[in-house]
Amino acid sequence: MSYNPSSYQKWAISLITFVMSIWTLIEVRGLSRWLPISLVDVLLYLVGVQLALVILRIVLAFFFETSDGQDWRLFAHMEIGWRWIFLLAYSVIFISVVDTIIRLFSLNEKNKAVALEEQMLASLNALAKARDNETGNHIIRTQLYVKNLALRLRKMGYYEGELTDRIIDLLFKAAPLHDIGKVGIPDHILLKPGRLNDEEWEIMKTHTTIGEAVLSSAEIEFKDEDGVIAKALKIAGGHHEKWDGSGYPRGLSGADIPLAARIMSVADIYDALVSERVYKKGWTHREAIQEIISHQGTYFDPRVVEAFIAEQDNFQEIAEQYKDV
């Protein structure tokens, strides 16, 4: 592609090439914040090669002539409209090639990041199960309770912006990590076959902040500011807070308690009530419902309790289906 060096199109193509190059470099530099340096270097190399070829083409088109002295420049005698059509097509191809390169590298790294996050999540889940005195079915039950509550809340028109399909999926995945902080609780307290005394209970309550510390490290490692680890962190640190501010560890109240933690709170207490423990018999489904309703607006978010009441039959079905043997 070439134009008469005296024409304004010489400057037009130079400007467009410059703008496209700057755009490409900005895109690649943006990827450097989360892509390995080696991949960024490869992208920069590919962009550089492509840019060099474009510049070479322009130089050849502007400055070379045939041996007989005639202007050999392509489209030199074409109408201006056709020249711009060709220029536009070439620009589209240029942008498409660069965009494809970036997308391929981005997709590859995104897949690697997802796989790594899943491995980390599996490891954290295994750690939580190893130190939790609950059963594996407890984790399954609470996951399903949380999902049902979230879906019901959205259906009722509550917290719709905070309960998208993606966020509900994250809550489902994060729920098993709500008590991961128990990894830091001594065995003589965690495994005690009976009720804890006041001193032991104060130590047990620290599992919330311990869980936050564990998950904060994972969040920083994976730069997971809006993913499953971030949701798990809010749940671990806030699922024992109470609506009226009488909970722990920080005494948060109302909407200051993360929504994920408020949902988890109802799911966790229901499962604790209906499940049998070495120090108590399991409550009936009806007794558990009445207990939770009695604390609507004091311990629990009133809207979450509304959703719980609407989902009570599903809760009972889940409790029966995944009952501890």
Short mmCIF file of C-alpha atoms in Angstrom, two decimals:
data_model
loop_
_atom_site.label_atom_id
_atom_site.label_comp_id
_atom_site.label_asym_id
_atom_site.label_seq_id
_atom_site.Cartn_x
_atom_site.Cartn_y
_atom_site.Cartn_z
CA MET A 1 0.00 0.00 0.00
CA SER A 2 1.44 3.42 -0.87
CA TYR A 3 0.55 6.95 -1.75
CA ASN A 4 2.15 9.94 -3.44
CA PRO A 5 4.61 11.38 -0.94
CA SER A 6 3.33 14.85 -1.58
CA SER A 7 -0.25 13.99 -0.72
CA TYR A 8 -1.91 14.48 2.62
CA GLN A 9 -2.57 10.73 2.75
CA LYS A 10 1.08 10.24 3.64
CA TRP A 11 0.41 11.99 6.94
CA ALA A 12 -2.94 10.27 7.43
CA ILE A 13 -1.51 6.77 7.24
CA SER A 14 1.40 7.76 9.47
CA LEU A 15 -0.99 9.16 12.09
CA ILE A 16 -3.25 6.10 12.01
CA THR A 17 -0.25 3.77 12.31
CA PHE A 18 1.03 5.77 15.26
CA VAL A 19 -2.37 5.75 17.03
CA MET A 20 -2.81 2.01 16.51
CA SER A 21 0.67 1.36 17.83
CA ILE A 22 0.05 3.44 20.94
CA TRP A 23 -3.25 1.63 21.50
CA THR A 24 -1.54 -1.73 21.20
CA LEU A 25 1.24 -0.81 23.59
CA ILE A 26 -1.28 0.44 26.17
CA GLU A 27 -3.19 -2.85 25.93
CA VAL A 28 -0.05 -4.90 26.39
CA ARG A 29 1.22 -2.74 29.25
CA GLY A 30 -2.14 -3.18 30.95
CA LEU A 31 -1.70 -6.93 30.85
CA SER A 32 1.67 -6.64 32.61
CA ARG A 33 -0.13 -6.05 35.91
CA TRP A 34 -1.26 -9.67 36.08
CA LEU A 35 0.52 -11.59 33.32
CA PRO A 36 3.99 -13.07 33.85
CA ILE A 37 6.74 -10.78 32.56
CA SER A 38 7.86 -13.37 29.99
CA LEU A 39 4.46 -13.34 28.27
CA VAL A 40 4.38 -9.55 28.22
CA ASP A 41 7.81 -9.57 26.57
CA VAL A 42 6.52 -11.95 23.89
CA LEU A 43 3.53 -9.72 23.22
CA LEU A 44 5.74 -6.64 22.99
CA TYR A 45 8.03 -8.49 20.59
CA LEU A 46 5.12 -9.49 18.34
CA VAL A 47 3.73 -5.96 18.37
CA GLY A 48 7.17 -4.58 17.62
CA VAL A 49 7.65 -6.90 14.64
CA GLN A 50 4.26 -6.01 13.24
CA LEU A 51 4.90 -2.30 13.72
CA ALA A 52 8.30 -2.60 12.01
CA LEU A 53 6.71 -4.29 8.99
CA VAL A 54 4.09 -1.56 8.73
CA ILE A 55 6.73 1.17 8.91
CA LEU A 56 8.87 -0.62 6.32
CA ARG A 57 5.89 -0.84 4.01
CA ILE A 58 5.26 2.89 4.37
CA VAL A 59 8.91 3.74 3.74
CA LEU A 60 9.04 1.58 0.62
CA ALA A 61 5.79 3.00 -0.66
CA PHE A 62 6.80 6.62 -0.10
CA PHE A 63 10.37 6.66 -1.28
CA PHE A 64 11.03 4.00 -3.94
CA GLU A 65 10.47 4.20 -7.66
CA THR A 66 10.88 1.76 -10.51
CA SER A 67 14.08 1.62 -12.60
CA ASP A 68 12.53 3.65 -15.43
CA GLY A 69 11.81 6.53 -13.12
CA GLN A 70 8.06 6.00 -13.14
CA ASP A 71 6.12 6.18 -9.93
CA TRP A 72 5.35 2.56 -8.99
CA ARG A 73 3.41 3.35 -5.86
CA LEU A 74 0.33 1.15 -5.47
CA PHE A 75 -2.97 2.97 -6.01
CA ALA A 76 -1.14 6.17 -6.96
CA HIS A 77 -3.63 6.76 -9.75
CA MET A 78 -6.69 5.46 -7.95
CA GLU A 79 -9.46 7.74 -6.85
CA ILE A 80 -9.09 8.99 -3.28
CA GLY A 81 -12.23 7.15 -2.14
CA TRP A 82 -10.76 3.77 -3.06
CA ARG A 83 -7.52 4.62 -1.27
CA TRP A 84 -9.38 5.30 1.95
CA ILE A 85 -11.34 2.05 1.61
CA PHE A 86 -8.08 0.13 1.30
CA LEU A 87 -6.62 2.03 4.24
CA LEU A 88 -9.65 1.23 6.38
CA ALA A 89 -9.49 -2.48 5.51
CA TYR A 90 -5.79 -2.60 6.33
CA SER A 91 -6.42 -0.87 9.66
CA VAL A 92 -9.15 -3.37 10.57
CA ILE A 93 -6.83 -6.28 9.79
CA PHE A 94 -4.08 -4.70 11.90
CA ILE A 95 -6.36 -4.22 14.88
CA SER A 96 -7.85 -7.71 14.51
CA VAL A 97 -4.45 -9.38 14.49
CA VAL A 98 -3.30 -7.53 17.60
CA ASP A 99 -6.60 -8.12 19.40
CA THR A 100 -6.46 -11.84 18.59
CA ILE A 101 -2.94 -12.12 19.97
CA ILE A 102 -3.95 -10.39 23.20
CA ARG A 103 -7.11 -12.47 23.60
CA LEU A 104 -5.26 -15.75 23.09
CA PHE A 105 -2.66 -14.91 25.70
CA SER A 106 -5.28 -13.52 28.08
CA LEU A 107 -7.49 -16.60 27.75
CA ASN A 108 -4.54 -18.90 28.34
CA GLU A 109 -3.54 -17.07 31.51
CA LYS A 110 -7.13 -16.80 32.71
CA ASN A 111 -7.53 -20.58 32.40
CA LYS A 112 -4.31 -21.07 34.36
CA ALA A 113 -5.51 -18.67 37.05
CA VAL A 114 -8.86 -20.45 37.36
CA ALA A 115 -7.17 -23.84 37.65
CA LEU A 116 -4.78 -22.51 40.29
CA GLU A 117 -7.64 -20.96 42.26
CA GLU A 118 -9.55 -24.24 42.18
CA GLN A 119 -6.50 -26.07 43.50
CA MET A 120 -6.11 -23.53 46.28
CA LEU A 121 -9.81 -23.76 47.12
CA ALA A 122 -9.63 -27.55 47.29
CA SER A 123 -6.63 -27.31 49.63
CA LEU A 124 -8.40 -24.82 51.89
CA ASN A 125 -11.51 -27.01 51.95
CA ALA A 126 -9.42 -30.03 52.91
CA LEU A 127 -7.78 -28.00 55.67
CA ALA A 128 -11.15 -26.82 56.97
CA LYS A 129 -12.54 -30.36 57.03
CA ALA A 130 -9.46 -31.75 58.76
CA ARG A 131 -9.81 -29.37 61.73
CA ASP A 132 -13.58 -29.06 61.90
CA ASN A 133 -15.46 -31.19 64.41
CA GLU A 134 -18.45 -31.17 62.06
CA THR A 135 -19.10 -33.81 59.41
CA GLY A 136 -18.71 -33.56 55.67
CA ASN A 137 -22.49 -33.51 55.36
CA HIS A 138 -22.57 -30.32 57.43
CA ILE A 139 -20.61 -28.61 54.66
CA ILE A 140 -22.96 -29.91 51.97
CA ARG A 141 -26.03 -28.86 53.94
CA THR A 142 -24.80 -25.34 54.68
CA GLN A 143 -23.79 -24.84 51.05
CA LEU A 144 -27.29 -25.71 49.91
CA TYR A 145 -28.93 -23.62 52.64
CA VAL A 146 -26.88 -20.59 51.62
CA LYS A 147 -27.71 -21.02 47.94
CA ASN A 148 -31.44 -21.44 48.62
CA LEU A 149 -31.53 -18.37 50.88
CA ALA A 150 -29.68 -16.25 48.31
CA LEU A 151 -31.97 -17.32 45.48
CA ARG A 152 -35.07 -16.71 47.60
CA LEU A 153 -33.88 -13.26 48.67
CA ARG A 154 -33.40 -12.27 45.04
CA LYS A 155 -36.77 -13.72 44.08
CA MET A 156 -38.39 -11.63 46.83
CA GLY A 157 -36.73 -8.51 45.39
CA TYR A 158 -34.17 -8.11 48.20
CA TYR A 159 -30.49 -7.36 47.52
CA GLU A 160 -30.91 -8.08 43.80
CA GLY A 161 -27.82 -6.10 42.86
CA GLU A 162 -25.72 -8.02 45.38
CA LEU A 163 -27.06 -11.45 44.44
CA THR A 164 -26.25 -11.99 40.79
CA ASP A 165 -25.81 -15.53 39.46
CA ARG A 166 -22.03 -15.15 39.71
CA ILE A 167 -22.14 -13.95 43.32
CA ILE A 168 -24.52 -16.72 44.38
CA ASP A 169 -22.14 -19.24 42.83
CA LEU A 170 -19.26 -17.66 44.77
CA LEU A 171 -21.26 -17.88 48.01
CA PHE A 172 -21.92 -21.56 47.35
CA LYS A 173 -18.22 -22.23 46.85
CA ALA A 174 -17.16 -20.07 49.81
CA ALA A 175 -19.60 -21.51 52.36
CA PRO A 176 -17.43 -24.54 53.32
CA LEU A 177 -14.70 -22.16 54.52
CA HIS A 178 -16.84 -20.38 57.11
CA ASP A 179 -15.10 -22.14 60.02
CA ILE A 180 -11.62 -22.52 58.54
CA GLY A 181 -10.28 -20.49 61.48
CA LYS A 182 -10.71 -23.56 63.66
CA VAL A 183 -7.31 -24.64 62.37
CA GLY A 184 -5.91 -22.34 65.08
CA ILE A 185 -8.01 -23.63 67.97
CA PRO A 186 -6.28 -26.08 70.37
CA ASP A 187 -7.52 -29.67 70.29
CA HIS A 188 -8.55 -29.72 73.97
CA ILE A 189 -11.06 -26.97 73.16
CA LEU A 190 -12.05 -27.86 69.61
CA LEU A 191 -12.58 -31.55 70.40
CA LYS A 192 -13.95 -31.19 73.92
CA PRO A 193 -16.90 -33.62 74.35
CA GLY A 194 -19.16 -31.14 76.08
CA ARG A 195 -19.93 -27.47 76.60
CA LEU A 196 -17.07 -25.00 76.83
CA ASN A 197 -16.43 -22.91 79.93
CA ASP A 198 -16.15 -19.11 79.65
CA GLU A 199 -12.40 -19.08 79.12
CA GLU A 200 -12.55 -21.81 76.49
CA TRP A 201 -15.42 -20.05 74.76
CA GLU A 202 -13.40 -16.84 74.45
CA ILE A 203 -10.64 -18.81 72.77
CA MET A 204 -13.13 -20.57 70.50
CA LYS A 205 -14.51 -17.20 69.34
CA THR A 206 -11.10 -16.30 67.91
CA HIS A 207 -11.69 -18.77 65.07
CA THR A 208 -13.39 -15.88 63.21
CA THR A 209 -10.32 -13.64 63.15
CA ILE A 210 -8.01 -16.60 62.58
CA GLY A 211 -10.10 -17.51 59.54
CA GLU A 212 -9.82 -13.96 58.26
CA ALA A 213 -6.05 -14.09 58.62
CA VAL A 214 -5.78 -17.40 56.74
CA LEU A 215 -8.02 -16.26 53.91
CA SER A 216 -6.46 -12.79 53.71
CA SER A 217 -3.15 -14.42 52.83
CA ALA A 218 -4.80 -16.41 50.05
CA GLU A 219 -6.61 -13.31 48.80
CA ILE A 220 -3.37 -11.36 48.53
CA GLU A 221 -1.61 -14.26 46.83
CA PHE A 222 -4.28 -14.54 44.13
CA LYS A 223 -5.26 -10.87 43.99
CA ASP A 224 -8.78 -12.16 44.58
CA GLU A 225 -10.54 -8.87 45.35
CA ASP A 226 -13.94 -9.99 44.11
CA GLY A 227 -13.76 -13.77 43.97
CA VAL A 228 -14.51 -16.79 46.09
CA ILE A 229 -11.70 -16.14 48.60
CA ALA A 230 -12.95 -12.59 49.16
CA LYS A 231 -16.47 -13.89 49.84
CA ALA A 232 -15.13 -16.61 52.13
CA LEU A 233 -13.18 -14.00 54.08
CA LYS A 234 -16.34 -11.97 54.73
CA ILE A 235 -18.23 -15.09 55.76
CA ALA A 236 -15.49 -16.39 58.07
CA GLY A 237 -15.10 -13.07 59.83
CA GLY A 238 -18.75 -12.08 60.04
CA HIS A 239 -21.03 -15.11 60.36
CA HIS A 240 -21.17 -14.76 64.17
CA GLU A 241 -22.03 -11.06 64.08
CA LYS A 242 -25.63 -10.24 65.06
CA TRP A 243 -28.09 -7.77 63.57
CA ASP A 244 -28.39 -5.86 66.86
CA GLY A 245 -24.61 -5.57 67.32
CA SER A 246 -24.28 -8.13 70.13
CA GLY A 247 -22.22 -10.62 68.12
CA TYR A 248 -18.51 -11.13 67.68
CA PRO A 249 -15.68 -10.48 66.84
CA ARG A 250 -16.36 -6.78 66.14
CA GLY A 251 -19.89 -6.17 67.30
CA LEU A 252 -21.05 -5.08 63.85
CA SER A 253 -24.75 -4.39 63.38
CA GLY A 254 -27.31 -4.16 60.60
CA ALA A 255 -26.08 -3.63 57.07
CA ASP A 256 -22.51 -3.16 58.33
CA ILE A 257 -22.38 -6.96 58.50
CA PRO A 258 -21.54 -8.31 55.02
CA LEU A 259 -24.58 -9.82 53.31
CA ALA A 260 -22.71 -13.08 52.72
CA ALA A 261 -22.14 -13.39 56.48
CA ARG A 262 -25.78 -12.58 57.30
CA ILE A 263 -26.95 -15.35 54.99
CA MET A 264 -24.39 -17.78 56.37
CA SER A 265 -25.45 -16.96 59.94
CA VAL A 266 -28.99 -18.26 59.42
CA ALA A 267 -27.83 -21.30 57.47
CA ASP A 268 -25.23 -22.21 60.10
CA ILE A 269 -27.49 -21.77 63.14
CA TYR A 270 -30.28 -23.83 61.59
CA ASP A 271 -27.89 -26.68 60.92
CA ALA A 272 -26.43 -26.42 64.42
CA LEU A 273 -29.89 -26.56 65.98
CA VAL A 274 -31.24 -29.58 64.09
CA SER A 275 -27.98 -31.56 64.27
CA GLU A 276 -27.16 -33.85 67.15
CA ARG A 277 -24.05 -33.14 69.22
CA VAL A 278 -22.28 -35.01 72.01
CA TYR A 279 -23.66 -32.44 74.46
CA LYS A 280 -27.22 -32.13 73.04
CA LYS A 281 -29.91 -33.77 70.99
CA GLY A 282 -30.93 -32.33 67.68
CA TRP A 283 -33.91 -29.99 67.73
CA THR A 284 -36.94 -30.67 65.58
CA HIS A 285 -37.37 -28.74 62.37
CA ARG A 286 -40.30 -26.80 63.86
CA GLU A 287 -38.36 -25.91 67.01
CA ALA A 288 -35.46 -24.61 64.93
CA ILE A 289 -37.82 -22.48 62.83
CA GLN A 290 -39.41 -20.93 65.91
CA GLU A 291 -36.00 -20.21 67.45
CA ILE A 292 -34.77 -18.39 64.36
CA ILE A 293 -38.01 -16.45 63.96
CA SER A 294 -37.82 -15.37 67.61
CA HIS A 295 -34.50 -13.65 66.85
CA GLN A 296 -35.62 -11.95 63.63
CA GLY A 297 -34.36 -8.39 63.77
CA THR A 298 -32.15 -9.04 66.79
CA TYR A 299 -29.69 -11.77 65.87
CA PHE A 300 -30.61 -12.12 62.21
CA ASP A 301 -31.28 -9.86 59.23
CA PRO A 302 -35.11 -9.65 59.06
CA ARG A 303 -35.09 -10.11 55.29
CA VAL A 304 -32.92 -13.21 55.48
CA VAL A 305 -35.33 -14.68 58.04
CA GLU A 306 -38.21 -13.91 55.66
CA ALA A 307 -36.39 -15.87 52.98
CA PHE A 308 -35.72 -18.66 55.49
CA ILE A 309 -39.42 -18.91 56.33
CA ALA A 310 -40.26 -19.14 52.62
CA GLU A 311 -37.60 -21.84 52.17
CA GLN A 312 -38.33 -23.84 55.33
CA ASP A 313 -39.65 -26.88 53.47
CA ASN A 314 -36.53 -27.01 51.31
CA PHE A 315 -34.38 -26.69 54.44
CA GLN A 316 -36.12 -29.67 56.00
CA GLU A 317 -35.70 -31.70 52.81
CA ILE A 318 -31.98 -30.90 52.66
CA ALA A 319 -31.54 -31.75 56.35
CA GLU A 320 -33.18 -35.13 55.84
CA GLN A 321 -31.42 -35.95 52.59
CA TYR A 322 -27.94 -35.19 53.95
CA LYS A 323 -28.52 -36.26 57.53
CA ASP A 324 -25.45 -37.42 59.45
CA VAL A 325 -25.27 -41.18 59.78
#
